Amino acid sequence: MIDLYAAGTSNGMRARMALEECGLAYKLHPIALDKGENKTPQFLALNPNGQIPVIVDHEGPGGKPITLSQSTAILVYCAEKSGKLMPKDSAARAAMWQALMSASTDITPTIGAIFAVARSKEPHAATLAIFKDRFRHYLKVWDATLGRQKHAAGDAMTLADISLYAGWVRIKAMSPDVCEGLPHLERWAGEMAARPAMQRATKF
Ligand SMILES: N[C@@H](CCC(=O)N[C@@H](CS)C(=O)NCC(=O)O)C(=O)O
């Protein structure tokens, strides 16, 4: 059994999506970020950064418990444990890493920047515009990619789809204006949304 500590943010959903899609048994422990539940001594013992998501796999490598933070590390851990969502073929695997990194290290931090500026006491319009433009550029490139192929990294569903979809769900809910006019992304997101594992993973 795996314990998952998470909230319904893109990073939290990303970890839960991986557990669900990989079919790994887990128990969700919701963490209320607005109440500071991520800053308690018990939580900081799991992740000194005080951030979700965190998993504790009581039957980790070698049968020993393992505690893991960083949503993308959790994605890779789930894929390796289950043998799912990471292509075996070297070229397909390289394509997966590229798409996964784009979703996790371009898309997700830009979402974080947009939310941080928008929620600040004195939101700076020009700074917000820079991050929204950057985000929009990434989405247009993803839209073109998904016009050529079924999934984020090619024909098969991989971890990259999970990472990208978690970001998409979050930004679509919070800032739908940035997501307009992207038909191929919408087609892909509709297919992702239809997956029962995704439906379970996005309900917090
Ligand atoms: N790079 C980390 C980022 C984790 C992160 O930023 N978590 C946010 C929620 S999405 C959080 O816990 N924020 C609360 C805080 O920093 O106080 C990951 O991918 O897991």
Coordinates of N, CA and C in Angstrom, one line a residue, residues 61-148:
P61 N 11.6 -0.4 -3.1 CA 12.7 -1.3 -3.6 C 13.3 -2.1 -2.5
G62 N 13.5 -3.4 -2.8 CA 14.1 -4.3 -1.8 C 13.1 -4.6 -0.7
G63 N 11.8 -4.3 -0.8 CA 10.8 -4.5 0.2 C 10.9 -3.5 1.3
K64 N 11.8 -2.5 1.2 CA 11.9 -1.5 2.2 C 11.1 -0.2 1.9
P65 N 10.6 0.5 3.0 CA 9.8 1.7 2.7 C 10.6 2.8 2.1
I66 N 9.9 3.6 1.2 CA 10.6 4.7 0.6 C 9.7 5.9 0.6
T67 N 10.2 7.1 0.9 CA 9.4 8.3 0.9 C 9.9 9.2 -0.2
L68 N 9.0 9.7 -1.1 CA 9.4 10.4 -2.3 C 8.5 11.6 -2.5
S69 N 9.2 12.7 -2.8 CA 8.5 13.9 -3.2 C 8.9 14.2 -4.6
Q70 N 8.4 15.4 -5.1 CA 8.6 15.8 -6.5 C 7.7 15.0 -7.5
S71 N 6.7 15.6 -8.0 CA 5.7 14.9 -8.7 C 6.2 14.1 -9.9
T72 N 7.2 14.6 -10.6 CA 7.7 13.9 -11.8 C 8.5 12.7 -11.3
A73 N 9.2 12.8 -10.2 CA 9.9 11.6 -9.7 C 8.9 10.6 -9.3
I74 N 7.8 11.0 -8.8 CA 6.7 10.0 -8.4 C 6.1 9.4 -9.6
L75 N 6.0 10.1 -10.7 CA 5.5 9.6 -12.0 C 6.5 8.4 -12.4
V76 N 7.8 8.8 -12.4 CA 8.7 7.8 -12.9 C 8.8 6.6 -12.0
Y77 N 8.7 6.8 -10.7 CA 8.6 5.7 -9.7 C 7.5 4.8 -10.0
C78 N 6.3 5.3 -10.2 CA 5.1 4.5 -10.4 C 5.2 3.7 -11.7
A79 N 5.8 4.4 -12.8 CA 5.9 3.7 -14.1 C 6.9 2.5 -13.9
E80 N 8.0 2.8 -13.2 CA 9.0 1.7 -13.1 C 8.5 0.6 -12.2
K81 N 7.7 0.9 -11.2 CA 7.2 -0.1 -10.3 C 6.1 -1.0 -11.0
S82 N 5.3 -0.4 -11.9 CA 4.2 -1.1 -12.6 C 4.6 -1.6 -13.9
G83 N 5.7 -1.1 -14.5 CA 6.1 -1.4 -15.9 C 5.2 -0.8 -16.9
K84 N 4.4 0.3 -16.5 CA 3.5 0.9 -17.5 C 4.0 2.4 -17.8
L85 N 3.5 2.9 -18.9 CA 3.6 4.3 -19.3 C 5.0 4.8 -19.6
M86 N 6.0 3.9 -19.7 CA 7.4 4.3 -20.2 C 7.7 3.3 -21.3
P87 N 7.9 3.9 -22.5 CA 8.2 3.0 -23.7 C 9.5 2.2 -23.5
K88 N 9.6 1.0 -24.0 CA 10.8 0.3 -23.9 C 11.8 0.7 -25.1
D89 N 11.2 0.9 -26.2 CA 12.0 1.3 -27.4 C 12.8 2.6 -27.1
S90 N 14.1 2.6 -27.5 CA 14.9 3.8 -27.1 C 14.5 5.1 -27.7
A91 N 14.1 5.1 -29.0 CA 13.7 6.3 -29.6 C 12.4 6.8 -29.0
A92 N 11.4 5.9 -28.7 CA 10.1 6.3 -28.1 C 10.4 6.8 -26.7
R93 N 11.3 6.2 -26.0 CA 11.6 6.6 -24.7 C 12.2 8.0 -24.6
A94 N 13.1 8.3 -25.6 CA 13.7 9.6 -25.7 C 12.6 10.7 -26.0
A95 N 11.7 10.3 -26.9 CA 10.6 11.2 -27.2 C 9.8 11.4 -25.9
M96 N 9.6 10.4 -25.1 CA 8.8 10.5 -23.9 C 9.5 11.5 -22.9
W97 N 10.8 11.3 -22.8 CA 11.6 12.2 -21.8 C 11.4 13.7 -22.3
Q98 N 11.6 13.9 -23.6 CA 11.5 15.3 -24.1 C 10.1 15.9 -23.7
A99 N 9.0 15.1 -24.0 CA 7.7 15.6 -23.8 C 7.4 15.7 -22.3
L100 N 7.9 14.8 -21.5 CA 7.7 14.8 -20.1 C 8.4 16.1 -19.5
M101 N 9.6 16.3 -19.9 CA 10.3 17.5 -19.4 C 9.6 18.8 -19.8
S102 N 9.1 18.8 -21.0 CA 8.4 20.0 -21.5 C 7.2 20.3 -20.6
A103 N 6.4 19.2 -20.3 CA 5.2 19.3 -19.5 C 5.6 19.7 -18.0
S104 N 6.6 19.0 -17.5 CA 6.9 19.2 -16.1 C 7.8 20.4 -15.8
T105 N 8.7 20.8 -16.7 CA 9.6 21.8 -16.4 C 9.4 23.1 -17.2
D106 N 8.6 23.1 -18.2 CA 8.2 24.3 -18.9 C 6.8 24.7 -18.5
I107 N 5.9 23.8 -18.8 CA 4.5 24.1 -18.5 C 4.2 24.4 -17.1
T108 N 4.5 23.4 -16.2 CA 4.1 23.5 -14.8 C 4.7 24.7 -14.1
P109 N 6.0 25.0 -14.2 CA 6.5 26.2 -13.5 C 5.9 27.5 -14.0
T110 N 5.5 27.5 -15.3 CA 4.9 28.7 -15.8 C 3.5 28.9 -15.3
I111 N 2.8 27.8 -15.1 CA 1.5 27.9 -14.4 C 1.7 28.5 -13.0
G112 N 2.8 27.9 -12.3 CA 3.1 28.4 -10.9 C 3.3 29.9 -10.9
A113 N 4.1 30.4 -12.0 CA 4.4 31.8 -12.0 C 3.2 32.6 -12.3
I114 N 2.3 32.2 -13.2 CA 1.0 32.9 -13.4 C 0.2 33.0 -12.2
F115 N 0.0 31.9 -11.4 CA -0.8 32.0 -10.2 C -0.1 32.9 -9.2
A116 N 1.2 32.8 -9.1 CA 1.9 33.5 -8.0 C 1.7 35.0 -8.3
V117 N 1.9 35.5 -9.5 CA 1.8 36.9 -9.8 C 0.3 37.3 -9.7
A118 N -0.6 36.5 -10.2 CA -2.1 36.9 -10.2 C -2.6 37.0 -8.8
R119 N -2.0 36.1 -7.9 CA -2.5 36.1 -6.5 C -1.8 37.1 -5.6
S120 N -0.7 37.7 -6.1 CA 0.1 38.6 -5.2 C -0.8 39.8 -4.8
K121 N -0.3 40.5 -3.7 CA -1.1 41.6 -3.2 C -1.3 42.7 -4.2
E122 N -0.2 43.0 -5.0 CA -0.3 44.0 -6.1 C 0.2 43.4 -7.4
P123 N -0.7 42.6 -8.0 CA -0.4 41.9 -9.3 C 0.2 42.9 -10.3
H124 N 1.3 42.5 -10.9 CA 2.0 43.4 -11.9 C 1.5 42.9 -13.3
A125 N 0.7 43.8 -13.9 CA 0.1 43.4 -15.2 C 1.1 43.0 -16.3
A126 N 2.2 43.7 -16.3 CA 3.2 43.4 -17.4 C 3.9 42.1 -17.1
T127 N 4.2 41.8 -15.9 CA 4.8 40.5 -15.5 C 3.8 39.4 -15.8
L128 N 2.6 39.6 -15.4 CA 1.6 38.5 -15.7 C 1.5 38.3 -17.2
A129 N 1.5 39.3 -18.0 CA 1.4 39.2 -19.5 C 2.6 38.4 -20.0
I130 N 3.8 38.6 -19.4 CA 5.0 37.9 -19.9 C 4.8 36.4 -19.7
F131 N 4.3 36.0 -18.5 CA 4.2 34.6 -18.2 C 3.0 34.0 -19.0
K132 N 1.9 34.7 -19.2 CA 0.8 34.2 -20.0 C 1.2 34.0 -21.4
D133 N 2.0 35.0 -22.0 CA 2.4 34.9 -23.4 C 3.3 33.6 -23.5
R134 N 4.2 33.5 -22.5 CA 5.1 32.3 -22.6 C 4.3 31.0 -22.5
F135 N 3.3 31.0 -21.7 CA 2.4 29.8 -21.5 C 1.7 29.5 -22.8
R136 N 1.1 30.6 -23.3 CA 0.3 30.5 -24.6 C 1.2 29.9 -25.7
H137 N 2.5 30.4 -25.7 CA 3.4 29.9 -26.8 C 3.6 28.4 -26.6
Y138 N 3.8 27.9 -25.4 CA 4.0 26.5 -25.1 C 2.7 25.7 -25.6
L139 N 1.5 26.3 -25.2 CA 0.3 25.6 -25.6 C 0.1 25.5 -27.1
K140 N 0.5 26.5 -27.8 CA 0.4 26.5 -29.3 C 1.3 25.4 -29.9
V141 N 2.5 25.3 -29.3 CA 3.4 24.2 -29.8 C 2.8 22.9 -29.5
W142 N 2.2 22.7 -28.3 CA 1.6 21.4 -27.9 C 0.4 21.2 -28.9
D143 N -0.3 22.2 -29.2 CA -1.5 22.0 -30.1 C -1.1 21.5 -31.4
A144 N 0.0 22.1 -32.0 CA 0.5 21.6 -33.3 C 1.0 20.2 -33.1
T145 N 1.7 19.8 -32.1 CA 2.2 18.5 -31.9 C 1.0 17.5 -31.8
L146 N 0.0 17.9 -31.1 CA -1.1 16.9 -30.9 C -2.0 16.9 -32.2
G147 N -1.8 17.8 -33.1 CA -2.4 17.7 -34.4 C -1.7 16.7 -35.3
R148 N -0.5 16.4 -35.0 CA 0.3 15.4 -35.8 C 0.2 14.0 -35.2

